[in-house]
Amino acid sequence: MPPLSARFIRYSLIYLAIGMTFGALMQTNAALVYYPRLWKLLPIHIEMMMMGWFIQLAMGVAFWILPRWSSSPTPRGNERLVLLAFWLINLGIWLTVLEVLIPFSWLILAGRLLEVAGVTAFVAATWKRVKPFGKQ
Amino acid sequence: MPPLTRWFIKFSFVYLILGLLSGLFLAAQGVWNFYPPAALLFPTYFHLIAEGWITMLIVGVVFWMFPKYSMEKPRRSEELARASFYLLNAGLLLRIISEPANEYYAASVSFWAVLLTLAALLQWLGGMAFVINTWERVKEK
């Protein structure tokens, strides 16, 4: 798989590991109620699972597997745009997550904005690769 | 496709249906209000879809498709992969029973609470087993 896909997928696996750990901690607390402040992890759990795990795993695999441009120096299209998408999405996740530590709602707004920008960049870079065989 | 992948995918289809059915139940409750405690089902509904359908589908296909770990062990550890299957499914099934029950009998730490904690541990172990077994298969060739 291309290095950029490997990057997306490694990050997605890390988010899965952290997200599942926070989820397990909260679920155990729901059962045994040992540390109620664990509920503050919920927004982090959600953001990491949705944007971190699902979306980035899908992007990594899509970037790898979708049809390529056979007669092009960049068979997978505009890789720099996809790399930009990667950074925008991850910065977005970190800002949204930071809000749990620093309760300043602008952080969530900024984070979501970056995530939207990142996903839009990815879609723009990937759209045309959804093509029939042979089409240039 | 390998048998373990087939198991993951077939189970994920069943979880999708179960998830959608619980969503349907929640929607009907929203309209007719015939069983107010039904609202307790929301996390269950959500995790049936996010964990049962999406994640298990991913795990199954990733196990099949990702680059070879090595020539001798193309999918790394078959045992660890099988363990992740049993752990994730046991955890999720235990969860869908104990999570609503735990909320319903919220008065004190109960039998359901113990089951829910066990479910959390099983899911977590299953997820970690998957991450460990997959990490090195994320590679260029």
Coordinates of C-alpha atoms in Angstrom, one line a residue:
Chain A
M1 CA 0.0 0.0 0.0
P2 CA 1.3 3.5 -0.6
P3 CA 3.0 5.3 2.3
L4 CA 0.2 7.8 2.6
S5 CA -2.3 5.0 3.1
A6 CA -0.1 3.4 5.7
R7 CA 0.0 6.7 7.5
F8 CA -3.8 7.1 7.5
I9 CA -4.3 3.5 8.6
R10 CA -1.7 3.6 11.4
Y11 CA -3.3 6.7 12.9
S12 CA -6.7 5.1 12.6
L13 CA -5.5 2.0 14.5
I14 CA -4.0 4.3 17.3
Y15 CA -7.3 6.1 17.5
L16 CA -9.1 2.8 17.7
A17 CA -6.9 1.7 20.6
I18 CA -7.3 4.9 22.5
G19 CA -11.0 5.2 21.8
M20 CA -11.7 1.7 22.8
T21 CA -9.7 2.1 26.0
F22 CA -11.7 5.2 26.9
G23 CA -14.9 3.4 26.0
A24 CA -14.1 0.4 28.2
L25 CA -13.3 2.8 31.1
M26 CA -16.6 4.5 30.7
Q27 CA -18.5 1.3 30.3
T28 CA -16.9 -0.1 33.5
N29 CA -17.8 3.1 35.3
A30 CA -21.4 2.8 34.1
A31 CA -21.4 -0.6 35.8
L32 CA -19.4 0.0 38.9
V33 CA -19.5 3.8 39.3
Y34 CA -16.0 4.2 40.6
Y35 CA -15.0 7.5 39.0
P36 CA -17.9 9.5 37.5
R37 CA -15.6 12.1 36.0
L38 CA -14.7 9.5 33.4
W39 CA -17.8 10.6 31.5
K40 CA -15.8 13.6 30.4
L41 CA -14.0 11.2 28.1
L42 CA -17.2 10.7 26.0
P43 CA -16.6 13.4 23.5
I44 CA -13.0 12.2 23.0
H45 CA -14.2 8.7 22.6
I46 CA -16.8 9.7 19.9
E47 CA -14.5 12.0 18.0
M48 CA -11.7 9.5 18.0
M49 CA -13.9 6.6 16.9
M50 CA -15.8 8.5 14.2
M51 CA -13.2 10.8 12.7
G52 CA -10.1 9.0 13.9
W53 CA -10.9 5.3 13.3
F54 CA -13.8 5.0 10.8
I55 CA -13.1 7.9 8.5
Q56 CA -9.4 7.6 8.4
L57 CA -9.4 3.9 7.9
A58 CA -11.8 4.4 5.0
M59 CA -9.7 7.1 3.5
G60 CA -6.5 5.1 3.8
V61 CA -8.0 2.1 2.1
A62 CA -9.8 4.2 -0.5
F63 CA -6.6 6.1 -1.4
W64 CA -4.9 2.7 -1.9
I65 CA -7.6 0.7 -3.7
L66 CA -9.6 3.1 -5.9
P67 CA -8.8 3.1 -9.6
R68 CA -5.6 4.7 -10.6
W69 CA -4.6 6.9 -13.6
S70 CA -2.6 4.5 -15.7
S71 CA -0.8 7.1 -17.8
S72 CA 0.0 9.7 -15.2
P73 CA 3.1 10.5 -13.1
T74 CA 0.7 10.6 -10.2
P75 CA -1.5 7.5 -10.6
R76 CA -3.4 8.3 -7.4
G77 CA -4.1 11.9 -8.3
N78 CA -3.2 14.9 -6.2
E79 CA -1.3 13.3 -3.3
R80 CA -0.4 16.6 -1.7
L81 CA -4.1 17.4 -1.4
V82 CA -4.7 14.1 0.3
L83 CA -1.8 14.8 2.6
L84 CA -3.3 18.2 3.4
A85 CA -6.6 16.4 4.1
F86 CA -4.8 14.1 6.5
W87 CA -3.3 17.0 8.5
L88 CA -6.5 19.0 8.5
I89 CA -8.6 16.1 9.8
N90 CA -6.1 15.2 12.5
L91 CA -5.6 18.8 13.7
G92 CA -9.4 19.0 13.8
I93 CA -9.6 16.0 16.0
W94 CA -7.0 17.3 18.4
L95 CA -8.6 20.7 18.7
T96 CA -12.0 19.2 19.4
V97 CA -10.5 16.8 21.9
L98 CA -8.6 19.7 23.5
E99 CA -11.8 21.4 24.5
V100 CA -12.4 18.7 27.1
L101 CA -9.2 20.0 28.8
I102 CA -9.7 23.7 28.1
P103 CA -13.5 24.3 28.0
F104 CA -13.6 26.9 25.3
S105 CA -16.3 26.2 22.8
W106 CA -14.4 27.9 20.0
L107 CA -12.0 25.0 20.0
I108 CA -14.8 22.6 19.0
L109 CA -15.9 25.1 16.2
A110 CA -12.4 25.4 14.9
G111 CA -11.8 21.6 15.1
R112 CA -15.0 20.8 13.2
L113 CA -14.1 23.4 10.6
L114 CA -10.8 21.8 10.0
E115 CA -12.4 18.4 9.8
V116 CA -14.9 19.6 7.2
A117 CA -12.0 21.2 5.2
G118 CA -10.0 18.0 5.5
V119 CA -12.8 15.8 4.3
T120 CA -13.7 18.2 1.5
A121 CA -10.1 18.2 0.4
F122 CA -10.1 14.4 0.4
V123 CA -13.3 14.2 -1.6
A124 CA -12.0 16.7 -4.1
A125 CA -8.8 14.7 -4.6
T126 CA -10.6 11.3 -4.8
W127 CA -13.9 12.0 -6.6
K128 CA -12.6 11.4 -10.1
R129 CA -11.0 8.1 -9.1
V130 CA -14.4 6.7 -8.8
K131 CA -14.4 5.8 -12.5
P132 CA -15.1 3.0 -14.9
F133 CA -12.1 1.0 -16.1
G134 CA -10.2 2.6 -19.0
K135 CA -11.6 6.1 -18.5
Q136 CA -8.9 8.8 -18.6
Chain B
M1 CA -11.9 -15.5 1.4
P2 CA -10.6 -17.1 4.6
P3 CA -13.2 -18.7 6.9
L4 CA -12.6 -16.2 9.7
T5 CA -13.4 -13.3 7.4
R6 CA -16.6 -15.0 6.4
W7 CA -17.5 -15.4 10.1
F8 CA -16.8 -11.7 10.8
I9 CA -18.8 -10.5 7.8
K10 CA -21.8 -12.8 8.4
F11 CA -22.0 -11.7 12.0
S12 CA -21.7 -8.1 11.0
F13 CA -24.7 -8.5 8.7
V14 CA -26.7 -9.9 11.6
Y15 CA -25.6 -7.0 13.9
L16 CA -26.7 -4.6 11.2
I17 CA -30.2 -6.0 11.2
L18 CA -30.3 -6.2 15.0
G19 CA -29.1 -2.6 15.2
L20 CA -31.6 -1.4 12.7
L21 CA -34.4 -3.3 14.5
S22 CA -33.5 -1.6 17.8
G23 CA -33.4 1.7 16.0
L24 CA -36.9 1.0 14.6
F25 CA -38.0 0.1 18.1
L26 CA -36.7 3.4 19.4
A27 CA -38.4 5.3 16.7
A28 CA -41.7 3.6 17.3
Q29 CA -41.4 4.3 21.0
G30 CA -40.7 7.9 20.0
V31 CA -44.0 8.0 18.2
W32 CA -46.3 6.0 20.4
N33 CA -44.5 6.1 23.8
F34 CA -45.6 2.6 24.6
Y35 CA -42.6 1.7 26.7
P36 CA -40.6 4.7 28.1
P37 CA -37.7 2.6 29.4
A38 CA -36.9 1.8 25.7
A39 CA -34.8 5.0 25.6
L40 CA -32.2 2.9 27.6
L41 CA -31.6 1.1 24.3
F42 CA -29.9 4.0 22.7
P43 CA -26.2 3.1 23.5
T44 CA -27.0 -0.5 22.6
Y45 CA -28.4 0.6 19.2
F46 CA -25.5 2.8 18.5
H47 CA -22.9 0.1 19.4
L48 CA -24.6 -2.6 17.5
I49 CA -24.1 -0.6 14.4
A50 CA -20.7 1.1 15.1
E51 CA -19.1 -2.0 16.7
G52 CA -21.2 -4.9 15.4
W53 CA -21.7 -3.9 11.8
I54 CA -19.0 -1.4 10.8
T55 CA -16.0 -2.5 12.9
M56 CA -16.5 -6.2 12.5
L57 CA -16.9 -5.8 8.8
I58 CA -13.7 -3.8 8.7
V59 CA -11.8 -6.4 10.9
G60 CA -13.0 -9.2 8.6
V61 CA -11.9 -7.6 5.4
V62 CA -8.7 -6.2 6.8
F63 CA -7.7 -9.7 8.0
W64 CA -8.3 -10.9 4.4
M65 CA -6.9 -8.0 2.4
F66 CA -4.0 -6.3 4.1
P67 CA -0.4 -6.9 3.0
K68 CA 1.3 -10.2 4.1
Y69 CA 2.9 -10.1 7.5
S70 CA 5.6 -12.5 6.3
M71 CA 6.0 -15.4 3.8
E72 CA 5.6 -18.0 6.6
K73 CA 2.8 -16.2 8.3
P74 CA 0.9 -14.2 5.8
R75 CA -1.9 -13.2 8.2
R76 CA 0.4 -13.1 11.2
S77 CA -1.4 -15.0 14.0
E78 CA -4.5 -16.9 13.1
E79 CA -5.0 -17.7 16.9
L80 CA -4.9 -14.0 17.8
A81 CA -7.3 -13.2 15.0
R82 CA -9.7 -16.0 16.2
A83 CA -9.4 -14.7 19.7
S84 CA -10.3 -11.2 18.6
F85 CA -13.4 -12.7 16.9
Y86 CA -14.6 -14.5 20.1
L87 CA -13.7 -11.6 22.4
L88 CA -15.4 -8.9 20.3
N89 CA -18.6 -11.0 19.8
A90 CA -18.8 -12.3 23.3
G91 CA -18.2 -8.7 24.6
L92 CA -20.8 -7.2 22.3
L93 CA -23.5 -9.8 22.9
L94 CA -22.9 -9.6 26.7
R95 CA -23.1 -5.8 26.4
I96 CA -26.5 -5.7 24.6
I97 CA -28.0 -7.8 27.4
S98 CA -26.3 -6.2 30.4
E99 CA -26.1 -2.5 29.4
P100 CA -29.9 -1.8 29.3
A101 CA -30.4 -4.1 32.3
N102 CA -27.8 -2.3 34.2
E103 CA -29.4 1.1 33.6
Y104 CA -32.9 -0.3 34.3
Y105 CA -31.8 -1.7 37.7
A106 CA -29.7 1.4 38.4
A107 CA -30.4 1.4 42.1
S108 CA -27.3 -0.5 43.1
V109 CA -24.3 -2.4 41.8
S110 CA -25.8 -5.6 40.6
F111 CA -25.3 -8.8 38.7
W112 CA -25.8 -6.8 35.5
A113 CA -23.1 -4.4 36.5
V114 CA -20.6 -7.3 36.8
L115 CA -21.7 -8.6 33.4
L116 CA -21.3 -5.2 31.9
T117 CA -17.8 -4.8 33.3
L118 CA -16.9 -8.2 31.9
A119 CA -18.4 -7.2 28.5
A120 CA -16.2 -4.1 28.6
L121 CA -13.1 -6.1 29.2
L122 CA -13.9 -8.6 26.5
Q123 CA -14.5 -5.9 23.9
W124 CA -11.3 -4.1 24.8
L125 CA -9.2 -7.3 24.7
G126 CA -10.8 -8.1 21.3
G127 CA -10.0 -4.7 19.9
M128 CA -6.4 -4.7 21.2
A129 CA -5.9 -8.2 19.8
F130 CA -7.0 -6.9 16.4
V131 CA -4.7 -3.8 16.6
I132 CA -1.7 -5.9 17.6
N133 CA -2.3 -8.5 14.9
T134 CA -2.8 -5.8 12.2
W135 CA -0.2 -3.2 13.0
E136 CA 2.7 -4.7 11.2
R137 CA 0.6 -5.6 8.2
V138 CA 0.2 -1.8 7.5
K139 CA 3.2 -1.6 5.2
E140 CA 4.3 -0.7 1.8
K141 CA 4.8 -4.1 0.3

